[in-house]
Coordinates of C-alpha atoms and ligand atoms in Angstrom, one line a residue:
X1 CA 0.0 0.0 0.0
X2 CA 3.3 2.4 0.8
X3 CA 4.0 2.6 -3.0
X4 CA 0.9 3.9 -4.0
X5 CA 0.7 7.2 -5.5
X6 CA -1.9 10.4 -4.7
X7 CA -3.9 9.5 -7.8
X8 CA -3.7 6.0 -7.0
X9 CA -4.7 6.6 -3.4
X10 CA -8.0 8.6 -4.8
X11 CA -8.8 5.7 -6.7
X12 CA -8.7 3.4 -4.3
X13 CA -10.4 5.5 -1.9
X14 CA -13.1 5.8 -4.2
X15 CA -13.5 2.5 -5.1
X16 CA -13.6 1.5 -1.3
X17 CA -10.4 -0.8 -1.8
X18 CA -9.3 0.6 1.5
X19 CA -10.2 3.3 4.0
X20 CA -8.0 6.2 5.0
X21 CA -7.9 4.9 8.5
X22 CA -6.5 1.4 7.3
X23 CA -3.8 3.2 4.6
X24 CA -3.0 5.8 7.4
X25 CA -2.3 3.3 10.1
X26 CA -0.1 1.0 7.3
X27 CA 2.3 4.6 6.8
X28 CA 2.0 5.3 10.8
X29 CA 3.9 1.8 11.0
X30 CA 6.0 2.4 8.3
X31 CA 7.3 5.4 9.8
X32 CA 7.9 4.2 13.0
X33 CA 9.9 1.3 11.9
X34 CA 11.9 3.2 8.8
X35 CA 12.1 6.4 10.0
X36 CA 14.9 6.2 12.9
X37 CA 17.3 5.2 9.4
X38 CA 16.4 8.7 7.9
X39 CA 15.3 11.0 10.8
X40 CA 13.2 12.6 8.5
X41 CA 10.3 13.8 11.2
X42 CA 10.2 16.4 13.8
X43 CA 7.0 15.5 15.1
X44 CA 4.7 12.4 14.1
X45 CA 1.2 13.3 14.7
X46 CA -0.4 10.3 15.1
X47 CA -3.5 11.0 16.8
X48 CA -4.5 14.0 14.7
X49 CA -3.7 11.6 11.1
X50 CA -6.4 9.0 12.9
X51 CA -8.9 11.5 12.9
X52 CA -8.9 12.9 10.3
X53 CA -8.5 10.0 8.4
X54 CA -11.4 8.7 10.1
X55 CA -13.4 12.1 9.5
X56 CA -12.5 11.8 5.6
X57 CA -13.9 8.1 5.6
X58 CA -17.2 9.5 6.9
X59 CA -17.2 12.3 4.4
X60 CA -16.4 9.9 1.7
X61 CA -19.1 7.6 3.3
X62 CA -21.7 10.5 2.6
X63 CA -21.0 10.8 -0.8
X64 CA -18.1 13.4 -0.8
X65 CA -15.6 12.8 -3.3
X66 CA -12.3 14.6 -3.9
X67 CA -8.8 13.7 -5.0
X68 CA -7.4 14.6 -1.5
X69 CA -9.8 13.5 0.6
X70 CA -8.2 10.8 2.7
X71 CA -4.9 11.4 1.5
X72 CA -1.8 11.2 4.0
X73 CA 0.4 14.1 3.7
X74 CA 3.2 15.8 6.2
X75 CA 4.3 19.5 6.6
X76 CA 7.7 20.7 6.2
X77 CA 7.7 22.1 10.0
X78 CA 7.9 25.9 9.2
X79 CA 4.0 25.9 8.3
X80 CA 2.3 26.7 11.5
X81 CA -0.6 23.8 12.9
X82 CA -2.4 24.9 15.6
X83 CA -1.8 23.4 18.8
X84 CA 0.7 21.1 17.2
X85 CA 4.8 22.1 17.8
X86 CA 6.2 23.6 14.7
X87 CA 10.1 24.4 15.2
X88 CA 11.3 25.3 12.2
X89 CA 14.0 22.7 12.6
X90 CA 15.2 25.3 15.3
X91 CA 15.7 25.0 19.2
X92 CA 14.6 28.9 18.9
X93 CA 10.9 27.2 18.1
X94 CA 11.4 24.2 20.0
X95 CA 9.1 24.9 22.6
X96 CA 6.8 26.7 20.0
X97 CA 2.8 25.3 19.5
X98 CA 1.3 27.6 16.6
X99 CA -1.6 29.0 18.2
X100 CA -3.4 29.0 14.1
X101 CA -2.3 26.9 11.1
X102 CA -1.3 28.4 8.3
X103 CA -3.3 29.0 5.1
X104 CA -1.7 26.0 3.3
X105 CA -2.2 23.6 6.1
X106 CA -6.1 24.9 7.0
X107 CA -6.9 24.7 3.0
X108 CA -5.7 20.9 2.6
X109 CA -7.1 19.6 5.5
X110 CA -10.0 21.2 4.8
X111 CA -9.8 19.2 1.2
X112 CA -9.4 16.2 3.5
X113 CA -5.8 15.7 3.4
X114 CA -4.4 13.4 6.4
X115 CA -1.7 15.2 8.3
X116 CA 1.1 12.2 9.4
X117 CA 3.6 14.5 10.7
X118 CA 6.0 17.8 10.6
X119 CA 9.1 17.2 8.8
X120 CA 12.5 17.7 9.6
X121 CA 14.0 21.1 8.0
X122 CA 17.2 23.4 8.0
X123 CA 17.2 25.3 10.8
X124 CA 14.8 28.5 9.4
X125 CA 15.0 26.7 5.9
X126 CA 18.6 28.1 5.3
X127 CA 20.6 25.7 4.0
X128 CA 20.5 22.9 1.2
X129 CA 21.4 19.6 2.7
X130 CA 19.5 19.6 5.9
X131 CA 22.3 19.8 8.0
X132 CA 21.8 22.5 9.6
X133 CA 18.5 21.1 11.7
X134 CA 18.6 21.6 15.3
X135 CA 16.8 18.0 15.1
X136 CA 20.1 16.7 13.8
X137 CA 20.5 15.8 10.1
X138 CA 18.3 13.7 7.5
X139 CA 20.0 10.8 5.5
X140 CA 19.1 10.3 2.1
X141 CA 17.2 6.9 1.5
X142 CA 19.0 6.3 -1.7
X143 CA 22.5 6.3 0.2
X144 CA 22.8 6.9 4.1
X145 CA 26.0 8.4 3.9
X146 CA 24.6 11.4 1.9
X147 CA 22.6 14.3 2.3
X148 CA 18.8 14.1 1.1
X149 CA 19.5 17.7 -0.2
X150 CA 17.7 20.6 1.5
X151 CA 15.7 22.7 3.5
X152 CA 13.2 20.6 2.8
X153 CA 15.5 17.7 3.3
X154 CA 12.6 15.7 5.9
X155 CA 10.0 15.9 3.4
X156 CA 12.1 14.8 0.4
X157 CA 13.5 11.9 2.3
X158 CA 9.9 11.1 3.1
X159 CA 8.6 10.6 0.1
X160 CA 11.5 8.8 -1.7
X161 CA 11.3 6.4 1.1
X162 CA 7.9 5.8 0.0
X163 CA 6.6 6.8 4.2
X164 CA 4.1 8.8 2.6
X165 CA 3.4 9.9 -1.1
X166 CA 3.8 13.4 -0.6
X167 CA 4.6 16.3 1.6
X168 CA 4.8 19.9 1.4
X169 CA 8.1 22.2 1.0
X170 CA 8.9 25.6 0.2
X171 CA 11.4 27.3 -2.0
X172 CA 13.5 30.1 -1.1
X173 CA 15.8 29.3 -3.2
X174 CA 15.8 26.1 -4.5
X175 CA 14.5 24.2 -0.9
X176 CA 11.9 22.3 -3.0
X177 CA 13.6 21.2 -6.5
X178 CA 17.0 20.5 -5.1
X179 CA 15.8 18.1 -2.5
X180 CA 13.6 16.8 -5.5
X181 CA 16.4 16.2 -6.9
X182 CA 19.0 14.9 -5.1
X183 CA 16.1 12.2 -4.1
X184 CA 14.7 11.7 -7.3
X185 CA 11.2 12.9 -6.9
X186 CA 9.1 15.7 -8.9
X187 CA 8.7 19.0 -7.3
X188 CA 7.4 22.1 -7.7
X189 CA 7.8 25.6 -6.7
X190 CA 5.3 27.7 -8.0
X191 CA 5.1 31.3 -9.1
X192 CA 5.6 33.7 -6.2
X193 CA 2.1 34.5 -5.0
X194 CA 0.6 31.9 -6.1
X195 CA 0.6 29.5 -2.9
X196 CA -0.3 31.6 0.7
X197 CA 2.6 32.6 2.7
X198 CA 0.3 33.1 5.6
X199 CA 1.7 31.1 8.4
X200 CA 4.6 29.6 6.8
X201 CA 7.8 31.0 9.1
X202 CA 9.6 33.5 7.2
X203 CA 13.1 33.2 5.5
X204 CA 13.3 35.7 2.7
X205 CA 9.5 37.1 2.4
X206 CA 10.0 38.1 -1.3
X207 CA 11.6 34.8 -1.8
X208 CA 9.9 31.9 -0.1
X209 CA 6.9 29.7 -1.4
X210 CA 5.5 26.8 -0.5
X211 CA 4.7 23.9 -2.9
X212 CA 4.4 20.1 -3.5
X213 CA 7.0 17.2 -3.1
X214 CA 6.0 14.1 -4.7
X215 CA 6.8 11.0 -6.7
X216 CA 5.4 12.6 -10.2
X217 CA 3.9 15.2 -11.9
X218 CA 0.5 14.0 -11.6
X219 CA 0.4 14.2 -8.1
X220 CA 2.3 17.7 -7.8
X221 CA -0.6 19.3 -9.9
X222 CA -3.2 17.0 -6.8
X223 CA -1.4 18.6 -4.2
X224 CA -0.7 21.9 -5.9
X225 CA -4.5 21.8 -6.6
X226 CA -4.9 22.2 -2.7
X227 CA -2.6 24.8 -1.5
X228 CA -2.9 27.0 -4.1
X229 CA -5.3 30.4 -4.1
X230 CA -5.6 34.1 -3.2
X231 CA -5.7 34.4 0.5
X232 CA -6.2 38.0 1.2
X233 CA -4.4 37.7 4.5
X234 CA -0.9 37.2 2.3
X235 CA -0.8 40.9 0.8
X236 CA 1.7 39.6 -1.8
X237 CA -0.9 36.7 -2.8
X238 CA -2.1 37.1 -6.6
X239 CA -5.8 37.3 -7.1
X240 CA -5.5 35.4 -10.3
X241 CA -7.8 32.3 -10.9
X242 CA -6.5 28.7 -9.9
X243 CA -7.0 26.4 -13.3
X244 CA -7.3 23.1 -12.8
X245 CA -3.9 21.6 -12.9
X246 CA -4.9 17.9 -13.1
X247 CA -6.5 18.8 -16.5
X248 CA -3.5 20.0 -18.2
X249 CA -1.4 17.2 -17.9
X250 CA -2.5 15.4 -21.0
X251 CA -1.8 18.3 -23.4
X252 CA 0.3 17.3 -26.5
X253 CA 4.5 18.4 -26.7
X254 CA 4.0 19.0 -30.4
X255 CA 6.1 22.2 -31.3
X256 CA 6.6 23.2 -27.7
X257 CA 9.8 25.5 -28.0
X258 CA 12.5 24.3 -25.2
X259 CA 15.1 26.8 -24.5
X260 CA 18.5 25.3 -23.3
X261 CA 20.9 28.3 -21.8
X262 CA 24.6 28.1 -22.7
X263 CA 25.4 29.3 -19.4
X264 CA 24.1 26.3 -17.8
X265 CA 27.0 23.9 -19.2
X266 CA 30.1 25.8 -17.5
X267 CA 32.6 24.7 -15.6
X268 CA 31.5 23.3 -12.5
X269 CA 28.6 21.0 -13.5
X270 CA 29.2 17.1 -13.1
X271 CA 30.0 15.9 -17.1
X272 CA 27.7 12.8 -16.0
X273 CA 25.0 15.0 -15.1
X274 CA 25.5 17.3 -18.2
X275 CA 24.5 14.0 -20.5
X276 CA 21.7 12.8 -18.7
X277 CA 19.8 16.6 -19.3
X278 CA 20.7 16.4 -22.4
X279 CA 18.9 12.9 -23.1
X280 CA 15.8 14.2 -21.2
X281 CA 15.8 17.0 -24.0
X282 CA 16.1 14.3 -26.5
X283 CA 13.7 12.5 -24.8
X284 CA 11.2 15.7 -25.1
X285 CA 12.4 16.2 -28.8
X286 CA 11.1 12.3 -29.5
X287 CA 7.6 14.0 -28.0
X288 CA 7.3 16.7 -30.8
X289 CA 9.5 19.7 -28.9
X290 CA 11.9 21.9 -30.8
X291 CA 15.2 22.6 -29.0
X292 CA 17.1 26.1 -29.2
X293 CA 19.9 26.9 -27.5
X294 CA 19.0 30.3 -25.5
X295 CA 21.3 32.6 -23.2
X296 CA 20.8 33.6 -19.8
X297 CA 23.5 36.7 -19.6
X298 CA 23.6 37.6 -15.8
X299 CA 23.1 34.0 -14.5
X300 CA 26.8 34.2 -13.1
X301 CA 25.7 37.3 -10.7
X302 CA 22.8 35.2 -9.3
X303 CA 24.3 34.1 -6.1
X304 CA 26.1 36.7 -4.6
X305 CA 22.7 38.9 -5.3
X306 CA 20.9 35.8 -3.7
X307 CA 23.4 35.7 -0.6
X308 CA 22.8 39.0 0.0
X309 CA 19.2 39.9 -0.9
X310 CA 18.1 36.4 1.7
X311 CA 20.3 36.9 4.5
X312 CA 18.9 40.8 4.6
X313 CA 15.3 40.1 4.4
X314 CA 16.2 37.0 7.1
X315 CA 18.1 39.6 9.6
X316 CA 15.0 41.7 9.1
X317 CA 12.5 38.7 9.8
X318 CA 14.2 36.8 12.4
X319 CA 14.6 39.9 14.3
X320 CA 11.6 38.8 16.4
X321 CA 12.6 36.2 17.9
X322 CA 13.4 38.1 20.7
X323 CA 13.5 35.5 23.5
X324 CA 10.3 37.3 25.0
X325 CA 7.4 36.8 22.3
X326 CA 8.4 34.1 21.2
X327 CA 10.3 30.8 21.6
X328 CA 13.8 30.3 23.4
X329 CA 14.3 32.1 26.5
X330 CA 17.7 32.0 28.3
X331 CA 18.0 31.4 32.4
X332 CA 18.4 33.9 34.2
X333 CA 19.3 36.8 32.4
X334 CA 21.3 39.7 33.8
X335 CA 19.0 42.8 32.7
X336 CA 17.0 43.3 28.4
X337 CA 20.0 42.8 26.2
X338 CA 21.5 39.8 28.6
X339 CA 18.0 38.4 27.5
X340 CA 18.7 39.4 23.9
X341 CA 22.1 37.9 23.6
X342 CA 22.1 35.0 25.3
X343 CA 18.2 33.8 24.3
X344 CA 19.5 34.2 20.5
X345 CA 22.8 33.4 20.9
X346 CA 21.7 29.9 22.4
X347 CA 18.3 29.5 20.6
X348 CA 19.7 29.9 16.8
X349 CA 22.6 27.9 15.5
X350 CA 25.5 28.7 13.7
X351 CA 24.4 28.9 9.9
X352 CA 21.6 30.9 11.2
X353 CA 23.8 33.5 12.9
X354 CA 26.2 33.5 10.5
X355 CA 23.2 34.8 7.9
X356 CA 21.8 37.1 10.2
X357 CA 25.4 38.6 10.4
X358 CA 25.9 38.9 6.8
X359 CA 21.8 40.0 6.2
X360 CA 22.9 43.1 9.0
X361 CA 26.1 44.0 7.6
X362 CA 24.9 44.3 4.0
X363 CA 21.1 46.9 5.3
X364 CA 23.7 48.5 7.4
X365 CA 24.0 52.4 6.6
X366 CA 27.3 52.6 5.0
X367 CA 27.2 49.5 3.1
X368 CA 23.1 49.3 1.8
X369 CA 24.4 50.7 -1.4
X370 CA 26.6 48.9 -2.1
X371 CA 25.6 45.4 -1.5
X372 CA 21.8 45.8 -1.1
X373 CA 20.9 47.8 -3.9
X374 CA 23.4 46.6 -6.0
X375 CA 21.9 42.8 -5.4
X376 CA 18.4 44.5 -6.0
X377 CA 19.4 46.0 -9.4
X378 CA 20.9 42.8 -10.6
X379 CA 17.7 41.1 -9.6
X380 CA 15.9 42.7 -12.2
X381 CA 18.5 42.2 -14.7
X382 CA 18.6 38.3 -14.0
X383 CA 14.5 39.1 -14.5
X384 CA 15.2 40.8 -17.5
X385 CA 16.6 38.1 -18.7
X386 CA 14.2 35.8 -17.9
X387 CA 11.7 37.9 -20.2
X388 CA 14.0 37.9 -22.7
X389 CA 14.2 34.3 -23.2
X390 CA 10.2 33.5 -23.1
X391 CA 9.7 35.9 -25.3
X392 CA 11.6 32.7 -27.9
X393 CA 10.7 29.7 -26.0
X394 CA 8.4 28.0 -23.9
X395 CA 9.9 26.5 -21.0
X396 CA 13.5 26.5 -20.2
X397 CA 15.4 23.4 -18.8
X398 CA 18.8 22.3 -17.5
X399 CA 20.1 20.8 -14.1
X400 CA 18.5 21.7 -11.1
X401 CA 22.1 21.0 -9.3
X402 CA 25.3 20.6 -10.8
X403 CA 26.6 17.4 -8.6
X404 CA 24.4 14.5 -7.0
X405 CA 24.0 14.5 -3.0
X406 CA 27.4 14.4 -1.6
X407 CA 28.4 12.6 1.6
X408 CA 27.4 14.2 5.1
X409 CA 29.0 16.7 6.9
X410 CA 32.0 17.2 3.1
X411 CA 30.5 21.1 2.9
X412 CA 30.2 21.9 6.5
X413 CA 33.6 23.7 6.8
X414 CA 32.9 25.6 3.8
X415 CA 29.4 27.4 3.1
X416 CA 30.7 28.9 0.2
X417 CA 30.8 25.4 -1.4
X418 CA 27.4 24.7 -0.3
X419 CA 25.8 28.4 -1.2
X420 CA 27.0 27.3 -4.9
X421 CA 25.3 24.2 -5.6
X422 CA 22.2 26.5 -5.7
X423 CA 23.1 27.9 -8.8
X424 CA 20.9 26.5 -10.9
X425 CA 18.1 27.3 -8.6
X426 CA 17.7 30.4 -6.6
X427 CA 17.3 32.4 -10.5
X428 CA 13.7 31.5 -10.3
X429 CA 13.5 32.8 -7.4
X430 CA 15.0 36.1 -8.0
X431 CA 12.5 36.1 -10.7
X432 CA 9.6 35.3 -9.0
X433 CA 9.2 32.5 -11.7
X434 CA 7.8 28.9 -11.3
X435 CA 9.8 25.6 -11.6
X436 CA 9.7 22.1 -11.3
X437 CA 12.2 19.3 -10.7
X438 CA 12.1 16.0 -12.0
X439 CA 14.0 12.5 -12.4
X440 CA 16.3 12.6 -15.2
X441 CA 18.5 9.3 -14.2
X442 CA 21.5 8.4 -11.9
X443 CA 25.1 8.8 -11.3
X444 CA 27.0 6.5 -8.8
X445 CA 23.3 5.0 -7.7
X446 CA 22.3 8.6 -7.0
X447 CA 19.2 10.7 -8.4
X448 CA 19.4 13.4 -11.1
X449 CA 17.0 16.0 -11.9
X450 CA 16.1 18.1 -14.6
X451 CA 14.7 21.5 -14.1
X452 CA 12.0 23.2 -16.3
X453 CA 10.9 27.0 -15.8
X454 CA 8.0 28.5 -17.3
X455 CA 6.6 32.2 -17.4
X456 CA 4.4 33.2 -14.6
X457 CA 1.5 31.3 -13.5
X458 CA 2.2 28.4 -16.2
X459 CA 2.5 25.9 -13.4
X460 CA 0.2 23.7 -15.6
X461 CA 2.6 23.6 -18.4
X462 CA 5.0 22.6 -16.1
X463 CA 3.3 19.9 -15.1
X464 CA 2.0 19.0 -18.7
X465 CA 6.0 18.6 -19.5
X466 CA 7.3 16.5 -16.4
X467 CA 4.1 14.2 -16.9
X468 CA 4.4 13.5 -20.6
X469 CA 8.3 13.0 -19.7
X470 CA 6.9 11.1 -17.3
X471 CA 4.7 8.8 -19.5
X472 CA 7.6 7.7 -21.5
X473 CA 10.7 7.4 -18.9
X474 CA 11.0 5.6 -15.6
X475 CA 13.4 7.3 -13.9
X476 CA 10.7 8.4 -11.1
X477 CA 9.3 4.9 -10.8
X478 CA 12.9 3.8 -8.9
X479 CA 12.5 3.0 -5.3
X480 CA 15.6 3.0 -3.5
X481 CA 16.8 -0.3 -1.9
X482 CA 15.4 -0.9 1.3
X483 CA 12.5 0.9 1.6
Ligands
LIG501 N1 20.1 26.8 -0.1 C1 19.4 28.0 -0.2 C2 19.7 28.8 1.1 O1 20.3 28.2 2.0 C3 17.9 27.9 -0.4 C4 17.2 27.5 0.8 C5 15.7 27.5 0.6 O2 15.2 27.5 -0.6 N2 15.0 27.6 1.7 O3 19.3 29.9 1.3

């Protein structure tokens, strides 16, 4: 039953194979006996998952129909659940029950969706091989010794290891399609504004978005389906209709215009990864798409703009965490900025300060200029570009990371190394645009994934790629050895 996908798990629902309860309790076991290998959880939620699988069996019961309802699910743990600890994969939050859930998690389980369980997470979603938990780290299920990729390392590792068939993430810059990657799952991270950031703990507020982690296309567009929406209490939320992403999965590839950017094939990406993109392109050619080559100038300024635009907006957000609203508190402190040191200076850990450092450096008087404004003026070049490009093609693909997971703890001396395996990501990002990892094949028994972007709002296009790719290819069928 653990192999089953979302779409397969609404069809069984439906056609009363099994009940949520029973599939809920078979993934409750399977967690409890797999996931001390991965330590992919924060919190398992066992009680709530019973009833509201049992709630979705009475709906379904009455007649109610719906591709989530019933469905198990987990939340990457910086989307707040009422009454339920959500930490942020920070001792800062340790101690911290949301006293609301956030938009994302109120609209799914209001769809029906089972909640198993908050997944483990870089600390405050910084980082990209989930190392940086305060929970400790999560192992990749297709090779222990490596690092499921990250921040939404828990909810990646998850899935792959086929605990549940999907999860949410979110996407800062690149914390849902690396992990997708480097696990060899599809995910998504749609167009900024497009998914609520109501209640999701902030990073980088003009950066982060929440979207789905799953085993295909087919169930990214399900879960997308569910989270997605205006929310008027997110006043960057986009009042633009939701289509129905489940019904654009079937259209035809025939003349679809794929640009591939020069830029992308530079020094630094893996050659082995280089050649399995380009047979997903000839893959997508066999389909009916026409291939151009297409340049993304400005792509080489993208991550120091990145590493400075996220760790300002992060000094700025984080600033609350104050040791007296919220969260950590220190003993016994001397007088108010005792308090203030100490609380953050125990409560956040390193890669965390070390951010906030950098993020108050760069908004600092004498240096706003030039690092601030100068990352915010290269943004909209590396937009400009972007614009540029669609104006010729369709989507755009290449490698969502130029190496496959690498062994635990061989980036941890150097953040540098890690900030750059983000460089195919975090231009979408910048960009505000949507895109999508998938399974492209394997290199030393570990996951690839190609990346597709697409002009704003074309999640369904997106999705209509990775699922035709997905009709004819089997990379994302694999199942790692042992789970
Ligand atoms: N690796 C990037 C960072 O550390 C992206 C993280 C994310 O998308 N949340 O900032």
């Amino acid at each position: 039953m653990h192999q089953l996908t979302l779409a397969e798990i609404a069809r069984g629902l439906a056609d009363k194979k099994f009940s949520s309860e029973e599939l809920t309790k078979v993934l409750l076991a399977r967690i409890a006996q797999l996931d001390p290998q991965l330590n992919s959880f924060i919190s398992i939620t066992e009680d709530l998952a019973l009833q509201q699988a049992k709630a979705a069996d009475a709906r379904r019961a009455n007649g109610e129909n719906g591709a989530l309802l019933g469905a198990p699910i987990a939340h990457k743990d910086l989307f707040c659940t009422q009454g339920i600890r959500t930490s942020c994969g920070s001792k800062m939050l340790d101690n911290f029950k949301a006293p609301y859930d956030a938009t994302v998690v109120a609209k799914l389980a209001a769809a029906g969706a089972v909640t198993l369980g908050k997944t483990n997470m870089d600390e405050f979603a910084m980082g990209s091989a989930n190392e940086s938990s305060y929970y400790g780290a999560v192992k990749n299920p297709w090779n222990l010794e490596h690092v499921p990729g990250g921040s939404s390392g828990g909810s990646a590792a998850a899935v792959a290891a086929r605990l549940l068939p999907a999860a949410t993430g979110t996407d800062t810059g690149g914390s849902i399609r690396q992990p997708a990657a480097l696990t060899n799952l599809t995910g998504l991270k749609p167009t900024y504004g497009r998914v609520s950031r109501w209640g999701m703990i902030a990073y980088a507020s003009s950066l982060d978005q929440g979207g789905p982690l799953a085993r295909t296309a087919e169930d990214c567009a399900i879960l997308l389906q569910g989270m997605a929406g205006f929310d008027p209490q997110d006043s960057t939320s986009i009042d633009e209709p939701v289509p129905d992403y489940s019904a654009s999965l079937n259209g035809s590839l025939q003349g679809l215009r794929i640009g591939v950017p020069k830029e992308y094939f530079g020094a630094g990406l893996d050659p082995r990864i280089a050649e399995l993109i380009h047979n997903s392109v000839k893959e997508l050619e066999k389909l009916g798409a026409v291939v151009k080559e297409i340049s993304l100038p400005n792509m080489q300024h993208a991550i120091p703009a990145y590493y400075v635009i996220a760790p300002a907006e992060a000094s700025s957000n984080l600033s609350r965490f104050d040791g007296v609203r919220f969260g950590y508190r220190c003993e016994d402190p001397k007088n108010l900025i005792d308090l203030y040191k100490r609380s953050r200076g125990e409560g956040f850990g390193p890669e965390v300060q070390r951010r906030i450092m950098v993020g108050a450096y760069a908004l600092s008087a004498g240096y706003y200029d030039a690092y601030y404004l100068k990352a915010q003026k290269i943004r909209r070049l590396i937009k400009n570009d972007f614009m540029a490009a669609f104006n010729e093609v369709d989507i755009i693909l290449g490698p969502t990371t130029p190496n496959p997971a690498w062994k635990l703890g061989a980036k941890n001396s150097d953040p540098v190394a890690a900030y750059l395996e983000d460089v195919y990501t975090i231009t979408a990002n910048l960009a505000g645009l949507p895109g999508l990892s998938m399974p492209a094949g394997f290199v030393d028994g570990l996951p690839v994934g190609v990346q597709l972007l697409a002009p704003y709002f074309q999640e369904g296009r997106l999705l209509n790629v990775a699922h035709q790719y997905q009709l004819n290819t089997d990379w994302h069928t694999r199942t790692p050895t042992g789970f």
